[in-house]
Amino acid sequence: MTEVNPYKMAIKQIDVVAPYLDVDEGILEKLRYPRRELTVHCPVKMDDGSLKVFKGYRVTHNDTRGPAKGGLRYHPSVDLDEVKALAMWMTWKAAVVNIPYGGAKGGVKCNPPEMSQAELEKVTRRFTWEIAPLIGPESDILAPDVYTNPQVMAWIMDTYSMLKGYSVPGVVTGKPLELGGSVGRFEATGKGVLIAVQKVAEHLKLSIKGARVVVQGCGNVGGTSARYFSRAGARVIAISDSKGGLYNSQGLDIERTLDCKSRYKCLMTEKVEAEVISNKDLLELECDILVPAALGNQITAENAPRLKCRLVAEGANGPTEPEADEILVDKGIFVLPDILANAGGVTVSYFEWVQNLQELLWTEEDVSDRLHKIMTTAVADVMKISRERKVPMRTAAYILGVGRVAKATQLRGLYP
Ligand code: GLU
C-alpha cells in the first residue's frame, strides 16, 4: 500500500472543511499554497574526510496572523512535500490555540543516529546560514522537531547571532535554559497532550486514573507524554521507538524505561519487565488511549479497522491518513487531532519568544498556568464547534483554525 502524500493530505483536509466555512473560495485557494519554499544544499566535511551534501528545506506556509513559526526536522524521509504539509499544519495549529503566529517548517534529509555531534553541528550551522535570509524573531522562528533538540537550537542561535553581530535568542525556541530557553518548554508538548486528554476525558466519562495508554514513539513527545500519563495515574502498557516496542499489560515502569532509553539509546527488555512488540502490533493493542507520537502516516486505511482504543490523541503531526480518519469516526473512536493535541509545544515556544523579546524570565508556575489555560480553552472551543456543527473533532479544529486564518486574510486584503 502506498503512503499518502502528506501535502495532498493537508490539501484534502482543507477541502473537507471548506463547506463549513463562510469564506470566499479564493481565500481558501491562497491558503492551499505556501507563501515561500526554499531548498538548499549543505556541503559538509564528514569525520572521515569525505564531503557530503545534505538537502534541506524551509517553508513559510503563512504569516498573516504573525511571524511564521515551526520546527526543524532531521530525518532520512524529509522531502519538500512533507515540509510543506508540516508548515501548513503549523499555521492551523497556531490559529487553533489563538497565538499570534503563522506557520513554517524546516527539514534536512539526514540520519542523526548515524552522525557524530561534530557532523550534526556542521550541517546545522551551514543550513542556518543558507536559510538566514528568511529567518529572524520577526519573520520566522525555528524550534525542535523530530531528531532535533536544544543543542541544535543553540547552534542555530549562535550561527544567526554571529551573522547579525549581536545575540538574537528570539530566532529559535526550545533553546537550552542557559541561553534564554523557557522553563517548561522541553516537556510542553507531552504535557499539553495530557491536558487535552484530561479535558475531553470528562466528556467521554473516561477516568485517566487506571486508563490503559499506548504510546508510539519515545522521543520528546512520546517520552514526555508517557511520563505525564503515568504520573497522572494511567497505566502505560506499551511504548516504542523506531526499532520496536515494549509491552506489559499491567503497565510499564515508565521512569525506568525512559531512563534506559536515554542511557543506552534504545528500549531494552532486559532492564524492564516487558515483552517485545512490533510497532505495527503496538498500534492495534486493546487500550483506552492511543498516543501516536512518532512520524506521520501511521494510522492507515489498512490498520484503522483493527484499532482497539477509545481515544486517539495525536502527539505526532499527521499520524492519521484521511481514509483512516473516516474509519475511526465510523468505529466511534474519539480523535484529538494533531493541530490541537500537540499544540502545547508551540504554545510554550510562544511564551519563550515573548520572554526573549521582552527580556523577561517567567517562573514554572507562570508557564504552567498559561499553558493550561490556552490548551483547555482551545479544547473547549473545538468541542463546542464539534457539538454545534455535529462534526468530528478534526473537522471542528479545522473550522476554527482555517476559519481564523481566512478571516485574518480577508481583513488584510491582497497586496498590491
Ligand atoms: N515542532 C513542534 C510542532 O510541530 C513545535 C513547533 C514550535 O514550537 O515552533 O508543533
mmCIF file of N, CA and C in Angstrom, residues 92-150:
data_model
loop_
_atom_site.group_PDB
_atom_site.id
_atom_site.type_symbol
_atom_site.label_atom_id
_atom_site.label_comp_id
_atom_site.label_asym_id
_atom_site.label_seq_id
_atom_site.Cartn_x
_atom_site.Cartn_y
_atom_site.Cartn_z
ATOM 1 N N TRP A 92 -2.368 26.212 11.039
ATOM 2 C CA TRP A 92 -3.684 25.922 11.662
ATOM 3 C C TRP A 92 -3.523 25.747 13.172
ATOM 4 N N LYS A 93 -2.409 25.119 13.572
ATOM 5 C CA LYS A 93 -2.177 24.850 14.993
ATOM 6 C C LYS A 93 -2.102 26.165 15.780
ATOM 7 N N ALA A 94 -1.314 27.112 15.268
ATOM 8 C CA ALA A 94 -1.174 28.395 15.967
ATOM 9 C C ALA A 94 -2.532 29.093 16.043
ATOM 10 N N ALA A 95 -3.326 28.944 14.983
ATOM 11 C CA ALA A 95 -4.642 29.603 14.965
ATOM 12 C C ALA A 95 -5.609 28.926 15.931
ATOM 13 N N VAL A 96 -5.546 27.597 16.035
ATOM 14 C CA VAL A 96 -6.460 26.878 16.936
ATOM 15 C C VAL A 96 -6.228 27.302 18.384
ATOM 16 N N VAL A 97 -4.960 27.462 18.777
ATOM 17 C CA VAL A 97 -4.697 27.891 20.154
ATOM 18 C C VAL A 97 -4.656 29.415 20.268
ATOM 19 N N ASN A 98 -4.902 30.063 19.154
ATOM 20 C CA ASN A 98 -5.030 31.522 19.104
ATOM 21 C C ASN A 98 -3.787 32.262 19.589
ATOM 22 N N ILE A 99 -2.622 31.822 19.112
ATOM 23 C CA ILE A 99 -1.404 32.589 19.381
ATOM 24 C C ILE A 99 -1.018 33.300 18.082
ATOM 25 N N PRO A 100 -0.392 34.478 18.190
ATOM 26 C CA PRO A 100 -0.221 35.339 17.009
ATOM 27 C C PRO A 100 0.928 34.921 16.094
ATOM 28 N N TYR A 101 0.816 33.755 15.526
ATOM 29 C CA TYR A 101 1.835 33.214 14.629
ATOM 30 C C TYR A 101 1.207 32.679 13.358
ATOM 31 N N GLY A 102 2.038 32.643 12.324
ATOM 32 C CA GLY A 102 1.719 31.871 11.133
ATOM 33 C C GLY A 102 2.458 30.548 11.239
ATOM 34 N N GLY A 103 2.585 29.848 10.116
ATOM 35 C CA GLY A 103 3.200 28.521 10.168
ATOM 36 C C GLY A 103 4.378 28.376 9.233
ATOM 37 N N ALA A 104 5.383 27.645 9.704
ATOM 38 C CA ALA A 104 6.553 27.331 8.881
ATOM 39 C C ALA A 104 7.074 25.958 9.300
ATOM 40 N N LYS A 105 7.965 25.411 8.523
ATOM 41 C CA LYS A 105 8.627 24.170 8.930
ATOM 42 C C LYS A 105 9.910 24.023 8.145
ATOM 43 N N GLY A 106 10.869 23.358 8.725
ATOM 44 C CA GLY A 106 12.122 23.093 8.022
ATOM 45 C C GLY A 106 12.473 21.629 8.135
ATOM 46 N N GLY A 107 13.322 21.197 7.250
ATOM 47 C CA GLY A 107 13.768 19.812 7.331
ATOM 48 C C GLY A 107 15.104 19.650 6.643
ATOM 49 N N VAL A 108 15.920 18.749 7.167
ATOM 50 C CA VAL A 108 17.157 18.375 6.488
ATOM 51 C C VAL A 108 17.135 16.863 6.354
ATOM 52 N N LYS A 109 17.414 16.408 5.130
ATOM 53 C CA LYS A 109 17.403 14.967 4.878
ATOM 54 C C LYS A 109 18.721 14.395 5.393
ATOM 55 N N CYS A 110 18.687 13.790 6.554
ATOM 56 C CA CYS A 110 19.897 13.201 7.136
ATOM 57 C C CYS A 110 19.467 12.206 8.214
ATOM 58 N N ASN A 111 20.405 11.440 8.721
ATOM 59 C CA ASN A 111 20.050 10.433 9.718
ATOM 60 C C ASN A 111 20.875 10.614 10.998
ATOM 61 N N PRO A 112 20.428 11.465 11.934
ATOM 62 C CA PRO A 112 21.213 11.792 13.119
ATOM 63 C C PRO A 112 21.790 10.599 13.900
ATOM 64 N N PRO A 113 21.046 9.462 14.075
ATOM 65 C CA PRO A 113 21.660 8.385 14.857
ATOM 66 C C PRO A 113 22.975 7.878 14.247
ATOM 67 N N GLU A 114 23.167 8.133 12.948
ATOM 68 C CA GLU A 114 24.406 7.666 12.315
ATOM 69 C C GLU A 114 25.447 8.774 12.199
ATOM 70 N N MET A 115 25.165 9.939 12.775
ATOM 71 C CA MET A 115 26.104 11.058 12.629
ATOM 72 C C MET A 115 26.732 11.442 13.957
ATOM 73 N N SER A 116 27.949 11.990 13.896
ATOM 74 C CA SER A 116 28.605 12.448 15.127
ATOM 75 C C SER A 116 28.068 13.835 15.483
ATOM 76 N N GLN A 117 28.344 14.282 16.697
ATOM 77 C CA GLN A 117 27.932 15.625 17.124
ATOM 78 C C GLN A 117 28.571 16.673 16.224
ATOM 79 N N ALA A 118 29.845 16.437 15.868
ATOM 80 C CA ALA A 118 30.563 17.415 15.039
ATOM 81 C C ALA A 118 29.884 17.537 13.668
ATOM 82 N N GLU A 119 29.482 16.399 13.099
ATOM 83 C CA GLU A 119 28.815 16.427 11.792
ATOM 84 C C GLU A 119 27.456 17.125 11.893
ATOM 85 N N LEU A 120 26.726 16.833 12.975
ATOM 86 C CA LEU A 120 25.416 17.475 13.164
ATOM 87 C C LEU A 120 25.568 18.988 13.314
ATOM 88 N N GLU A 121 26.601 19.380 14.027
ATOM 89 C CA GLU A 121 26.823 20.815 14.227
ATOM 90 C C GLU A 121 27.121 21.494 12.886
ATOM 91 N N LYS A 122 27.950 20.837 12.061
ATOM 92 C CA LYS A 122 28.297 21.451 10.769
ATOM 93 C C LYS A 122 27.068 21.567 9.859
ATOM 94 N N VAL A 123 26.268 20.505 9.805
ATOM 95 C CA VAL A 123 25.045 20.557 8.980
ATOM 96 C C VAL A 123 24.145 21.691 9.477
ATOM 97 N N THR A 124 23.988 21.774 10.797
ATOM 98 C CA THR A 124 23.089 22.771 11.382
ATOM 99 C C THR A 124 23.557 24.190 11.065
ATOM 100 N N ARG A 125 24.853 24.417 11.238
ATOM 101 C CA ARG A 125 25.370 25.778 11.005
ATOM 102 C C ARG A 125 25.265 26.170 9.533
ATOM 103 N N ARG A 126 25.590 25.231 8.645
ATOM 104 C CA ARG A 126 25.520 25.571 7.216
ATOM 105 C C ARG A 126 24.063 25.786 6.779
ATOM 106 N N PHE A 127 23.176 24.919 7.286
ATOM 107 C CA PHE A 127 21.751 25.057 6.963
ATOM 108 C C PHE A 127 21.229 26.419 7.454
ATOM 109 N N THR A 128 21.599 26.791 8.674
ATOM 110 C CA THR A 128 21.150 28.075 9.229
ATOM 111 C C THR A 128 21.639 29.225 8.349
ATOM 112 N N TRP A 129 22.891 29.131 7.937
ATOM 113 C CA TRP A 129 23.461 30.189 7.094
ATOM 114 C C TRP A 129 22.685 30.285 5.777
ATOM 115 N N GLU A 130 22.344 29.122 5.203
ATOM 116 C CA GLU A 130 21.646 29.101 3.906
ATOM 117 C C GLU A 130 20.235 29.684 3.996
ATOM 118 N N ILE A 131 19.575 29.458 5.132
ATOM 119 C CA ILE A 131 18.184 29.942 5.234
ATOM 120 C C ILE A 131 18.104 31.293 5.963
ATOM 121 N N ALA A 132 19.268 31.834 6.320
ATOM 122 C CA ALA A 132 19.302 33.076 7.119
ATOM 123 C C ALA A 132 18.448 34.219 6.553
ATOM 124 N N PRO A 133 18.377 34.377 5.206
ATOM 125 C CA PRO A 133 17.554 35.488 4.718
ATOM 126 C C PRO A 133 16.082 35.386 5.120
ATOM 127 N N LEU A 134 15.605 34.170 5.410
ATOM 128 C CA LEU A 134 14.181 34.010 5.737
ATOM 129 C C LEU A 134 13.897 34.158 7.223
ATOM 130 N N ILE A 135 14.864 33.771 8.063
ATOM 131 C CA ILE A 135 14.530 33.610 9.487
ATOM 132 C C ILE A 135 14.858 34.852 10.328
ATOM 133 N N GLY A 136 14.310 34.883 11.508
ATOM 134 C CA GLY A 136 14.530 36.008 12.433
ATOM 135 C C GLY A 136 13.353 36.097 13.383
ATOM 136 N N PRO A 137 13.527 36.750 14.523
ATOM 137 C CA PRO A 137 12.448 36.807 15.518
ATOM 138 C C PRO A 137 11.189 37.495 15.033
ATOM 139 N N GLU A 138 11.330 38.319 13.979
ATOM 140 C CA GLU A 138 10.128 38.996 13.471
ATOM 141 C C GLU A 138 9.563 38.336 12.220
ATOM 142 N N SER A 139 10.296 37.356 11.657
ATOM 143 C CA SER A 139 9.834 36.785 10.389
ATOM 144 C C SER A 139 9.545 35.296 10.478
ATOM 145 N N ASP A 140 10.468 34.525 11.006
ATOM 146 C CA ASP A 140 10.308 33.067 11.008
ATOM 147 C C ASP A 140 11.174 32.500 12.126
ATOM 148 N N ILE A 141 10.525 31.828 13.066
ATOM 149 C CA ILE A 141 11.201 31.361 14.285
ATOM 150 C C ILE A 141 11.211 29.839 14.316
ATOM 151 N N LEU A 142 12.396 29.249 14.473
ATOM 152 C CA LEU A 142 12.518 27.787 14.446
ATOM 153 C C LEU A 142 12.337 27.178 15.837
ATOM 154 N N ALA A 143 12.244 25.857 15.868
ATOM 155 C CA ALA A 143 12.072 25.124 17.127
ATOM 156 C C ALA A 143 12.440 23.658 16.885
ATOM 157 N N PRO A 144 12.556 22.874 17.940
ATOM 158 C CA PRO A 144 12.852 21.450 17.744
ATOM 159 C C PRO A 144 11.691 20.681 17.132
ATOM 160 N N ASP A 145 12.026 19.605 16.450
ATOM 161 C CA ASP A 145 11.046 18.660 15.924
ATOM 162 C C ASP A 145 11.762 17.300 15.915
ATOM 163 N N VAL A 146 11.340 16.393 15.061
ATOM 164 C CA VAL A 146 11.924 15.048 15.059
ATOM 165 C C VAL A 146 13.458 15.118 14.935
ATOM 166 N N TYR A 147 14.160 14.456 15.865
ATOM 167 C CA TYR A 147 15.636 14.353 15.881
ATOM 168 C C TYR A 147 16.380 15.686 15.981
ATOM 169 N N THR A 148 15.733 16.757 16.393
ATOM 170 C CA THR A 148 16.480 17.972 16.738
ATOM 171 C C THR A 148 16.172 18.286 18.205
ATOM 172 N N ASN A 149 17.036 19.035 18.852
ATOM 173 C CA ASN A 149 16.928 19.205 20.309
ATOM 174 C C ASN A 149 17.499 20.565 20.735
ATOM 175 N N PRO A 150 17.513 20.846 22.041
ATOM 176 C CA PRO A 150 18.015 22.160 22.490
ATOM 177 C C PRO A 150 19.436 22.469 21.996
#
